[in-house]
Short mmCIF file of C-alpha atoms and ligand atoms in Angstrom, two decimals:
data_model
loop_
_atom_site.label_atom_id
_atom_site.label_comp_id
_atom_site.label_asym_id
_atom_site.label_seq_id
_atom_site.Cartn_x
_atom_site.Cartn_y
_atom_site.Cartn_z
CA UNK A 1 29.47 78.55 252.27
CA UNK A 2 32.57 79.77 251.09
CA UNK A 3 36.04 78.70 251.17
CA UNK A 4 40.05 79.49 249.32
CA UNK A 5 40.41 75.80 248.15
CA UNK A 6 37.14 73.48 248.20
CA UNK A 7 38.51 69.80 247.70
CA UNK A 8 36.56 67.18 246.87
CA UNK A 9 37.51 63.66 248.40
CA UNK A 10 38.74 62.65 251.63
CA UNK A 11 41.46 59.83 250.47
CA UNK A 12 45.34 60.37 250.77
CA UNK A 13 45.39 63.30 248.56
CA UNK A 14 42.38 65.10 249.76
CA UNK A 15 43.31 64.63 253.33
CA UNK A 16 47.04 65.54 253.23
CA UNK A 17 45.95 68.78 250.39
CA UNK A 18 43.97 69.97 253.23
CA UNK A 19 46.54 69.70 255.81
CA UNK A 20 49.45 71.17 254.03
CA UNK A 21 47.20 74.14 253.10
CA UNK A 22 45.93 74.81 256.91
CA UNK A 23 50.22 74.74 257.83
CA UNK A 24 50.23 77.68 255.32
CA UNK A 25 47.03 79.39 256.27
CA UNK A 26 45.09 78.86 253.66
CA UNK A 27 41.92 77.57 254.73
CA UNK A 28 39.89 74.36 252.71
CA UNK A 29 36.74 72.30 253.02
CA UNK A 30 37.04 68.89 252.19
CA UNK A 31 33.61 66.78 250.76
CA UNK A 32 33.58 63.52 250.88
CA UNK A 33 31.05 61.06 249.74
CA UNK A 34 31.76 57.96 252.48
CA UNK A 35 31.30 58.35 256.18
CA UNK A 36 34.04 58.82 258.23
CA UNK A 37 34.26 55.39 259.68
CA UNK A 38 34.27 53.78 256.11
CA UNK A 39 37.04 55.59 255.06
CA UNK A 40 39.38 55.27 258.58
CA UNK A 41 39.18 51.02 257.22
CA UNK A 42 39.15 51.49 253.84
CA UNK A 43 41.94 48.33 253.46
CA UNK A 44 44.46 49.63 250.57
CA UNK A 45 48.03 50.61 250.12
CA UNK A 46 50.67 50.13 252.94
CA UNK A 47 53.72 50.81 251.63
CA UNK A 48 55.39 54.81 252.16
CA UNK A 49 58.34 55.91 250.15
CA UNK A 50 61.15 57.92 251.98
CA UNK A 51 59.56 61.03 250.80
CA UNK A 52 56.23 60.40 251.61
CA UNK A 53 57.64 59.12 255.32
CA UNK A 54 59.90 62.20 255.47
CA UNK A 55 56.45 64.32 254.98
CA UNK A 56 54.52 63.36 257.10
CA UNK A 57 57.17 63.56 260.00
CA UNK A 58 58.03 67.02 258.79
CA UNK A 59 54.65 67.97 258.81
CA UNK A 60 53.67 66.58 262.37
CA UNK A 61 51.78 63.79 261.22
CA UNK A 62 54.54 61.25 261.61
CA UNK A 63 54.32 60.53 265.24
CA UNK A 64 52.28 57.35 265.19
CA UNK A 65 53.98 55.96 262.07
CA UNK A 66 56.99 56.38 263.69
CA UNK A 67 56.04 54.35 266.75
CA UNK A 68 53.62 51.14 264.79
CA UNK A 69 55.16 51.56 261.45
CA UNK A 70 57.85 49.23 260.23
CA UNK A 71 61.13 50.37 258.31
CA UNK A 72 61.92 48.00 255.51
CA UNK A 73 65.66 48.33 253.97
CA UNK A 74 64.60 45.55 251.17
CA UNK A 75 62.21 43.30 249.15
CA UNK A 76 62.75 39.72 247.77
CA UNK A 77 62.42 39.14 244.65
CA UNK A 78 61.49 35.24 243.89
CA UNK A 79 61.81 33.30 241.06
CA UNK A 80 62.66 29.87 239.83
CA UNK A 81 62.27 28.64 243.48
CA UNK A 82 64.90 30.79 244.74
CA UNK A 83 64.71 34.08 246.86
CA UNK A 84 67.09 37.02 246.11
CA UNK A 85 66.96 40.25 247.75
CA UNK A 86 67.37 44.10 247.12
CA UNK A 87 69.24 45.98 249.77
CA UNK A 88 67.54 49.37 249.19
CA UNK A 89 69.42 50.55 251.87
CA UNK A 90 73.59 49.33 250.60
CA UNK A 91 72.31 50.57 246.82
CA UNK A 92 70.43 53.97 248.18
CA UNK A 93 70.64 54.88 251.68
CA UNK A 94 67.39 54.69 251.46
CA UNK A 95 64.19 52.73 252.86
CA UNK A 96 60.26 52.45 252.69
CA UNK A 97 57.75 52.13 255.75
CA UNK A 98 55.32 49.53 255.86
CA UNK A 99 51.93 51.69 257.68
CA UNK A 100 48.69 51.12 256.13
CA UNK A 101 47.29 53.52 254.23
CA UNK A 102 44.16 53.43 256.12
CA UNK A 103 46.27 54.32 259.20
CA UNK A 104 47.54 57.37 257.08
CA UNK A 105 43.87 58.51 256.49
CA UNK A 106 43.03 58.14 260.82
CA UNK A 107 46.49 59.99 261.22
CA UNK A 108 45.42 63.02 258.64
CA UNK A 109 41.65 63.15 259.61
CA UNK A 110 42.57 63.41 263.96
CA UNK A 111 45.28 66.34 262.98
CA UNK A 112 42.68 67.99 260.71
CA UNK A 113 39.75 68.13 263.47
CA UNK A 114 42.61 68.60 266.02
CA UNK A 115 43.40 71.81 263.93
CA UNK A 116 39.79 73.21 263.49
CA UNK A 117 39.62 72.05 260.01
CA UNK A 118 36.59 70.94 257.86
CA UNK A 119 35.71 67.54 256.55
CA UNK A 120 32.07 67.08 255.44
CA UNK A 121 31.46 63.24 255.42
CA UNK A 122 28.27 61.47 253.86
CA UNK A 123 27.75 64.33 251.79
CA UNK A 124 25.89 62.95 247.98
CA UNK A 125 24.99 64.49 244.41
CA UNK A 126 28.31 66.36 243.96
CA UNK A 127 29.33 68.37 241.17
CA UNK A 128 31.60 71.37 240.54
CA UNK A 129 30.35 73.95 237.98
CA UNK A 130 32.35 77.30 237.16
CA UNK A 131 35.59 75.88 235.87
CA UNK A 132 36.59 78.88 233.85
CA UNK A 133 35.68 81.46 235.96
CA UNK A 134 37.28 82.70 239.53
CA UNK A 135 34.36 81.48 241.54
CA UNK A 136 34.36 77.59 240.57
CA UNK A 137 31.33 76.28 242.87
CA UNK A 138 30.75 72.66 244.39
CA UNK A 139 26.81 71.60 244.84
CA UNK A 140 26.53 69.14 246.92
CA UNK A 141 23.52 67.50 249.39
CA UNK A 142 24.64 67.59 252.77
CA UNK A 143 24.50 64.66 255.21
CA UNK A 144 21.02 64.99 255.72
CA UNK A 145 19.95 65.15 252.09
CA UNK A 146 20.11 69.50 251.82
CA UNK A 147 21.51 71.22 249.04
CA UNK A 148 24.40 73.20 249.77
CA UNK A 149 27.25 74.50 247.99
CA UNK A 150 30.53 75.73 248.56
CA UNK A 151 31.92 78.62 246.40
CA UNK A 152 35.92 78.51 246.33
CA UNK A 153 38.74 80.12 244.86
CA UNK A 154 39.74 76.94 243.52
CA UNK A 155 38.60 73.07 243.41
CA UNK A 156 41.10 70.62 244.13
CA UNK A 157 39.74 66.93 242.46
CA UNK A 158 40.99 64.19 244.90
CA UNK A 159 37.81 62.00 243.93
CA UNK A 160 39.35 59.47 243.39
CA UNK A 161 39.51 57.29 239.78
CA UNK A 162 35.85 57.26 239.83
CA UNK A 163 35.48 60.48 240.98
CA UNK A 164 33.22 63.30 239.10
CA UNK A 165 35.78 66.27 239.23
CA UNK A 166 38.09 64.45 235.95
CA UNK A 167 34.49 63.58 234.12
CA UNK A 168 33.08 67.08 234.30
CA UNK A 169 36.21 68.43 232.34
CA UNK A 170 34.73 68.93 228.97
CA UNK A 171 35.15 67.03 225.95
CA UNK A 172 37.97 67.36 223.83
CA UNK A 173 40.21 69.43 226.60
CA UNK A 174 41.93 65.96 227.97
CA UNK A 175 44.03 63.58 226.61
CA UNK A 176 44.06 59.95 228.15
CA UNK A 177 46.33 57.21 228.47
CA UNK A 178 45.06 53.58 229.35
CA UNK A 179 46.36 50.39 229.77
CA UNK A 180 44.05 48.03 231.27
CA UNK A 181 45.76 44.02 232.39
CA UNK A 182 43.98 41.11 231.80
CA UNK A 183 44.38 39.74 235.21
CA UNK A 184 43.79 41.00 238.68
CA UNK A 185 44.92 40.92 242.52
CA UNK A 186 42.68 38.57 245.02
CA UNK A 187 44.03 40.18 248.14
CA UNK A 188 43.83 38.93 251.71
CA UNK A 189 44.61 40.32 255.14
CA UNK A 190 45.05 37.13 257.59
CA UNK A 191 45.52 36.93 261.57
CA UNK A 192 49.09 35.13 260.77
CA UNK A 193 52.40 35.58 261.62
CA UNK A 194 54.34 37.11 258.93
CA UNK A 195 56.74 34.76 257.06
CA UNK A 196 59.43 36.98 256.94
CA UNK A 197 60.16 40.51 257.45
CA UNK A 198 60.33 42.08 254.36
CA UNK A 199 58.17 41.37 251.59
CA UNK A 200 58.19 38.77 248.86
CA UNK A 201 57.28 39.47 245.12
CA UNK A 202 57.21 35.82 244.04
CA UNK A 203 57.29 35.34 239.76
CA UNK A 204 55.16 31.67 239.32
CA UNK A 205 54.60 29.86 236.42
CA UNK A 206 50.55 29.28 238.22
CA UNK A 207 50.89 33.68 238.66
CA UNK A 208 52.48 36.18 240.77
CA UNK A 209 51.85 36.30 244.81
CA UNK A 210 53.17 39.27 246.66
CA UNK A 211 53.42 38.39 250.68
CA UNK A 212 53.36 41.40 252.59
CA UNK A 213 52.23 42.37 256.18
CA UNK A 214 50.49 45.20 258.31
CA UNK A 215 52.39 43.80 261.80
CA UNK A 216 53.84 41.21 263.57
CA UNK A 217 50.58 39.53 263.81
CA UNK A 218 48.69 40.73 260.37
CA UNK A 219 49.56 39.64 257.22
CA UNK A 220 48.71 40.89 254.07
CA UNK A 221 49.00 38.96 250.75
CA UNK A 222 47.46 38.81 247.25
CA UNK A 223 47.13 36.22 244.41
CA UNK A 224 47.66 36.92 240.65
CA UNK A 225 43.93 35.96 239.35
CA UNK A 226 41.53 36.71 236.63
CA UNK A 227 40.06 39.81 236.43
CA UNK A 228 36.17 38.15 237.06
CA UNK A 229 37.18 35.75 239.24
CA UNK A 230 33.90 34.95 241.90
CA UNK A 231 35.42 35.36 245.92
CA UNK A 232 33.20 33.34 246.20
CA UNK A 233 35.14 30.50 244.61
CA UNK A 234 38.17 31.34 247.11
CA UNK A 235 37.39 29.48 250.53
CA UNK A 236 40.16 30.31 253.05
CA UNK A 237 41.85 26.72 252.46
CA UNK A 238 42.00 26.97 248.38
CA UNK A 239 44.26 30.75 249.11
CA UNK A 240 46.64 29.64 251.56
CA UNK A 241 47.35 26.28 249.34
CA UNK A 242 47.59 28.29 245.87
CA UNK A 243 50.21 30.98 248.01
CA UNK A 244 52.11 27.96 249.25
CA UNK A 245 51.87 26.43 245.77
CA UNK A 246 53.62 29.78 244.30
CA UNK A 247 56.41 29.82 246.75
CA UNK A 248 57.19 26.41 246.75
CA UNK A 249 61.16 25.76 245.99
CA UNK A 250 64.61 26.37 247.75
CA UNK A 251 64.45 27.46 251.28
CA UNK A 252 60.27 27.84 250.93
CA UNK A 253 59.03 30.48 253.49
CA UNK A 254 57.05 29.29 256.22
CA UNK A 255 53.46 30.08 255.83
CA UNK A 256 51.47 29.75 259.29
CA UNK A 257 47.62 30.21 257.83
CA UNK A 258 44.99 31.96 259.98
CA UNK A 259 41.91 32.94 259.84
CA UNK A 260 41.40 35.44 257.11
CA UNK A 261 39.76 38.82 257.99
CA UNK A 262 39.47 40.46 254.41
CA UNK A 263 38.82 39.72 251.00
CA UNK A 264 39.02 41.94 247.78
CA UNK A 265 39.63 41.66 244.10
CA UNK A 266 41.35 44.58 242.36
CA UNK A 267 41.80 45.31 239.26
CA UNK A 268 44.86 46.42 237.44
CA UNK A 269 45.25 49.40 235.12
CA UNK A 270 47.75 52.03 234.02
CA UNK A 271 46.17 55.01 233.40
CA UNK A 272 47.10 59.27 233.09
CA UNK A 273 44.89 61.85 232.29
CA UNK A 274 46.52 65.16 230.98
CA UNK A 275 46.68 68.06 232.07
CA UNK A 276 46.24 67.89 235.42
CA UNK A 277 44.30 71.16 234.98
CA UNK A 278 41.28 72.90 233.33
CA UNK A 279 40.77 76.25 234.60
CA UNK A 280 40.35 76.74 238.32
CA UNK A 281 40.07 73.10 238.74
CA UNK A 282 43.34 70.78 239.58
CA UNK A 283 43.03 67.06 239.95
CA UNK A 284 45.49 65.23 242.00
CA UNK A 285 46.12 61.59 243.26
CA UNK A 286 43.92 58.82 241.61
CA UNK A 287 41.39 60.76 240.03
CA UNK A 288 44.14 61.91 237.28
CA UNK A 289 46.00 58.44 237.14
CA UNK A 290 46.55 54.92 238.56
CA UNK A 291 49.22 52.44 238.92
CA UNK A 292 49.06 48.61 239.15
CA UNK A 293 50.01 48.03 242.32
CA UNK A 294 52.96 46.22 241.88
CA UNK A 295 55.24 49.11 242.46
CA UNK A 296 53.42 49.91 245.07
CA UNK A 297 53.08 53.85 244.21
CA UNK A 298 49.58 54.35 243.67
CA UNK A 299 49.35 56.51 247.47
CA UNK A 300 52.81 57.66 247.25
CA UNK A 301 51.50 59.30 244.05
CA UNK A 302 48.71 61.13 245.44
CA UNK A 303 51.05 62.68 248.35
CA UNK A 304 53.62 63.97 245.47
CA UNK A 305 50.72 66.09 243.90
CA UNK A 306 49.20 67.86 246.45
CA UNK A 307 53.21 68.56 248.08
CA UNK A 308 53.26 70.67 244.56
CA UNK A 309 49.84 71.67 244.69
CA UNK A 310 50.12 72.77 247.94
CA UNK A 311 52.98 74.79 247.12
CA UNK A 312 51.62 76.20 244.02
CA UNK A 313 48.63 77.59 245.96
CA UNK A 314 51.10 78.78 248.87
CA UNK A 315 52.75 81.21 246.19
CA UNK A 316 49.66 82.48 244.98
CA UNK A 317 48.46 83.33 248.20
CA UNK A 318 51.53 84.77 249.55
CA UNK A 319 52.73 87.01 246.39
CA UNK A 320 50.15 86.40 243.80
CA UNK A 321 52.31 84.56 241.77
CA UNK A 322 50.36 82.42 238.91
CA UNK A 323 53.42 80.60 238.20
CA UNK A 324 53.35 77.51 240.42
CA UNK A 325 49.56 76.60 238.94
CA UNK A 326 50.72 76.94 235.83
CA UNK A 327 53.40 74.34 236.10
CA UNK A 328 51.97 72.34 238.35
CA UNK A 329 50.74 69.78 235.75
CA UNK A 330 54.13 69.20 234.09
CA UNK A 331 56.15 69.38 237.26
CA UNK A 332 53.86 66.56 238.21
CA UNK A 333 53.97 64.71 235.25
CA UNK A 334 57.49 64.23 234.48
CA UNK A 335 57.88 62.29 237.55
CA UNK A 336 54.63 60.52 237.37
CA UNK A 337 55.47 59.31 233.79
CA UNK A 338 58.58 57.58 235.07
CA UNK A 339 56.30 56.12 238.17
CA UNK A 340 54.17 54.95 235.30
CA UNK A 341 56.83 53.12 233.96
CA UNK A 342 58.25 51.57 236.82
CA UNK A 343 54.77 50.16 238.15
CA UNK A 344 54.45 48.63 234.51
CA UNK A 345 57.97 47.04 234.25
CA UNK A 346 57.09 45.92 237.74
CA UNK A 347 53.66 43.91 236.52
CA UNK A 348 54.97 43.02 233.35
CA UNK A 349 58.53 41.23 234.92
CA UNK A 350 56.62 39.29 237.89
CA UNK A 351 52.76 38.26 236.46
CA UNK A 352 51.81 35.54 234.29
CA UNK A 353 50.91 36.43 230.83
CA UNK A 354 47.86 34.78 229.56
CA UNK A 355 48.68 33.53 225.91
CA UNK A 356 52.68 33.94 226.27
CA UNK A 357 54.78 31.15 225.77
CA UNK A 358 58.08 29.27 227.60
CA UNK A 359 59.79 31.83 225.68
CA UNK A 360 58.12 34.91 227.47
CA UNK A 361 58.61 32.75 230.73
CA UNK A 362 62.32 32.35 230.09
CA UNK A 363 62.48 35.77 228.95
CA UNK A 364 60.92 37.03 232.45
CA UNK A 365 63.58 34.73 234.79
CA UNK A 366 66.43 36.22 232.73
CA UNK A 367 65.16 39.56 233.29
CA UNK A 368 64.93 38.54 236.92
CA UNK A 369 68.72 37.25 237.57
CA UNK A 370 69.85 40.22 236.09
CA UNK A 371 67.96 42.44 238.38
CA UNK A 372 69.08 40.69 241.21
CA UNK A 373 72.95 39.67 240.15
CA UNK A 374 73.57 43.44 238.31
CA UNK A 375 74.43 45.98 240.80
CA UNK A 376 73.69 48.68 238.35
CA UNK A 377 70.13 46.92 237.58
CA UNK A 378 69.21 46.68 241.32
CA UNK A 379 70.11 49.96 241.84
CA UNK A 380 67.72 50.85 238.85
CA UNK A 381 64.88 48.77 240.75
CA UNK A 382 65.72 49.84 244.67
CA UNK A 383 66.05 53.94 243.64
CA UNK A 384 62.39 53.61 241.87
CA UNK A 385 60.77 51.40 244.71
CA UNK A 386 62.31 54.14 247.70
CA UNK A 387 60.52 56.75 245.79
CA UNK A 388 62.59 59.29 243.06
CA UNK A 389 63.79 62.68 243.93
CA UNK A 390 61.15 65.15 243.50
CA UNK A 391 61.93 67.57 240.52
CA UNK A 392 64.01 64.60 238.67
P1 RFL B 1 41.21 57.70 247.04
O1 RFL B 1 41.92 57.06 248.16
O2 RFL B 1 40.45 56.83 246.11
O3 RFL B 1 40.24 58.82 247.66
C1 RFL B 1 39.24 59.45 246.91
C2 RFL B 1 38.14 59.84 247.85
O4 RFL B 1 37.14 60.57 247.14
C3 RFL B 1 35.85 60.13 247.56
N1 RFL B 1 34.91 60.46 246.48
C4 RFL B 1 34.06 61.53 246.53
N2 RFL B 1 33.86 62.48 247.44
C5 RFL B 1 32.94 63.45 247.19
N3 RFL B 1 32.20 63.49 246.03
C6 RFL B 1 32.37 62.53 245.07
N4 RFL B 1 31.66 62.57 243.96
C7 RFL B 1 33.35 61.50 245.31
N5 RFL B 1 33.76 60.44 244.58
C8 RFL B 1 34.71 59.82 245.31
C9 RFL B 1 36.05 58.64 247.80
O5 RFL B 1 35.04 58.11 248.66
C10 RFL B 1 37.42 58.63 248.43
O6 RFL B 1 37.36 58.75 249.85
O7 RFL B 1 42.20 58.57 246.12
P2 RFL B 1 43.57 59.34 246.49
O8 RFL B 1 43.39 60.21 247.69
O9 RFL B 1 44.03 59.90 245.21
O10 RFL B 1 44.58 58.20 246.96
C11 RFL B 1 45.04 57.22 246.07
C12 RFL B 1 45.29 55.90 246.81
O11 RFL B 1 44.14 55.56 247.55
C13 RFL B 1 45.66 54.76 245.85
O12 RFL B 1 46.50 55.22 244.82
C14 RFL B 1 46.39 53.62 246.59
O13 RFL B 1 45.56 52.96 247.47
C15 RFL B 1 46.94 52.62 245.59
N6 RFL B 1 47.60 51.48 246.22
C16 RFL B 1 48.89 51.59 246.73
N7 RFL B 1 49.52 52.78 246.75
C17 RFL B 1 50.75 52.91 247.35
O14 RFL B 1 51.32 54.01 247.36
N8 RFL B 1 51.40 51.85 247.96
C18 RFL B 1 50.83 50.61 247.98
O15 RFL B 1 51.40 49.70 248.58
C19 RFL B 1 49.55 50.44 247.31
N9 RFL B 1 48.93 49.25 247.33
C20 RFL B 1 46.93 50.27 246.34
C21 RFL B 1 47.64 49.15 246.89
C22 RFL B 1 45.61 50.14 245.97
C23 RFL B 1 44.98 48.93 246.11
N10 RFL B 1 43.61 48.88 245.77
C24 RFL B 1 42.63 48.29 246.57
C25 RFL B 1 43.13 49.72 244.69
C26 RFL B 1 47.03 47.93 247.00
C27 RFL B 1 45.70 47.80 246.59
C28 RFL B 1 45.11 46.44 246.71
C1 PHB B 2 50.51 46.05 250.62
O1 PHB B 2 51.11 45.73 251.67
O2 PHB B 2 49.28 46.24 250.59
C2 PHB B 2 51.27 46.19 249.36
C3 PHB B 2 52.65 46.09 249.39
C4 PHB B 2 53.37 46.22 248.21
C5 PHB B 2 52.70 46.43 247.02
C6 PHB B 2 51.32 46.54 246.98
C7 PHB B 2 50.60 46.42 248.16
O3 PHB B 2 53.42 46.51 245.86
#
């Protein structure tokens, strides 16, 4: 088989690569490891930037998110017992969506078929081979155990973090950056009525809880906890007392528990590889870098790189030009590096530090107050969370 752009993964990036290419005629395959169904309730992200909103609607995928999705013009930030919130919308003019990411995937993979395109699901033993040359080749066994392979133009590497397109870059060619936190997220989705609206990122002295929601009915929360902690040590009673525990205080929100329909640990890292390139191979979304979650960026991310990759191959096909796949790396970067940065301050201002003191703790709240009572500080925290300008 034979294709302009073979991309491996069907996540975010994958998905929306894929699309953006077919709105510029350039055709793609797309392999992906999982079966369609696991991927369509794959429970992750749910939280859009502007940007990544104002993308999809421009692109035609919007329509859905625009009728089940829900516009959020703030967060709450809580701390010391107290809730304050962030008007992204008085310091911005800006807002985020709250549509699952899961939702995103259903939303990309109907308007590919719709469109013709080509998504190879339950596919196994992938790996690329031909970086250097102009006919880089994916192997492959197809969904009933064949070998196949798909000779492209280009690969586009939207595996994922543990994805094989970043691990069969040779040695020596990358440079990595790691941070890896010594605690982790036990996250729940319940059958519960929100407590509020918009969401709460609560600082604790027991650890962080972050109250979210999927809709009116769903709600989605998560639990600061160790990094090996056993589920199985988490009956449904023991999360919804340690979440009430860590917003107990002033005006505490009204938690209505319900019967809990998910359960996951995930860890939390910082990572970036760099370049974002070797030869005819380009990796995009999580399978060049990841985010702690606390910023809430990790999917927003993934859409940023494949809006420049997609462009980048655009040019090339239209007028030959080289130039957009040779920046594409840097342009990406720069903006990634600051996303890095925010999703750290983030993690590091609102979790528990194992082996700090009352000093760090006071340090933290301080840190907190100011956010919240500094316009100019707000406005630092609201411009980052609605997403920041592309080419910034
Ligand atoms: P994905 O989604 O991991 O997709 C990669 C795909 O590649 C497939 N794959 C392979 N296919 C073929 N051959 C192979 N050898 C393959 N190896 C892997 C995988 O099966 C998969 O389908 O990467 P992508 O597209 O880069 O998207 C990244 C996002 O999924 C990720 O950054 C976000 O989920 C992170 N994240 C959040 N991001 C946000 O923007 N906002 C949020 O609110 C947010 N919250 C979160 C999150 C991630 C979380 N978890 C569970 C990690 C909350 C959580 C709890
Ligand atoms: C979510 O709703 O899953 C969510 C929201 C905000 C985050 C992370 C995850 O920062």
């Amino acid at each position: 088989m034979r294709t302009q752009v073979g991309i491996v993964g069907a996540g975010p990036a994958g998905l929306m690569l894929a699309h953006l290419l077919h709105l510029q005629g350039i055709e793609s395959v797309i392999l992906e490891t999982r079966g369609r169904e696991y991927v369509e309730q794959r429970i992750r992200a749910g939280v859009l930037e502007q940007g990544t909103v104002d993308l999809l609607r421009d692109t035609g995928v919007g329509e859905r998110m625009d009728r089940q999705g829900l516009v959020h013009e703030g967060i709450d930030l809580r701390f010391g017992g107290r809730s304050r919130r962030i008007d992204f919308n008085e310091l911005t003019g800006k807002g985020v969506m709250v549509y699952g990411q899961h939702e995103v995937v259903k939303d990309l993979i109907a308007a590919r078929l719709r469109d013709g395109g080509s998504i190879l699901f339950d596919i196994s033993e992938t790996s690329v081979e031909g970086l250097e040359s102009d006919r880089p080749t994916i192997r492959y066994r197809d969904a009933r155990g064949e070998p196949a392979e798909l000779v492209c133009d280009f690969i586009a590497g939207c595996d994922g973090f543990h994805g094989i397109c970043r691990a069969s870059i040779p040695d020596g060619v990358m440079s990595y950056y790691d941070r890896v936190y010594p605690f982790a997220w036990l996250g729940i989705l319940a059958e519960s009525k929100p407590v509020q609206e918009e969401l709460i990122y609560a600082n604790h002295e027991r650890g962080f809880t972050l109250i979210s929601l999927r809709s009116p009915t769903i709600t989605r929360m998560y639990l600061q906890c160790d990094p090996e902690e056993d589920i199985a040590e988490w009956p449904d009673d023991r999360i919804w007392s340690e979440i009430a525990a860590r917003l107990a205080g002033e005006d505490t929100p009204d938690l209505v528990p319900g019967p809990i329909i998910s359960k996951g640990v995930t860890a939390m890292r910082s990572f970036v590889a760099e370049p974002m390139r070797f030869g005819t191979l380009f990796l995009a979304g999580d399978s060049a870098h990841i985010v702690p979650p606390t910023g809430a960026k990790g999917m927003n991310l993934a859409i940023a790189d494949v809006r420049v990759l997609a462009g980048a191959f655009a040019s090339f096909y239209r007028d030959g030009s080289r130039d957009g796949l040779d920046t594409y790396s840097d342009v990406c970067l720069n903006r990634i590096w600051k996303t890095q940065r925010f999703s750290w301050w983030m993690t590091s201002m609102l979790h528990r530090f194992e082996g700090t003191g009352p000093f760090e703790h006071r340090v933290q709240l301080a840190e907190l107050d100011y956010v919240t009572s500094s316009r100019a500080a707000s406005t630092t925290l609201a411009e980052n969370y609605v997403g920041l300008p592309f080419g910034a």
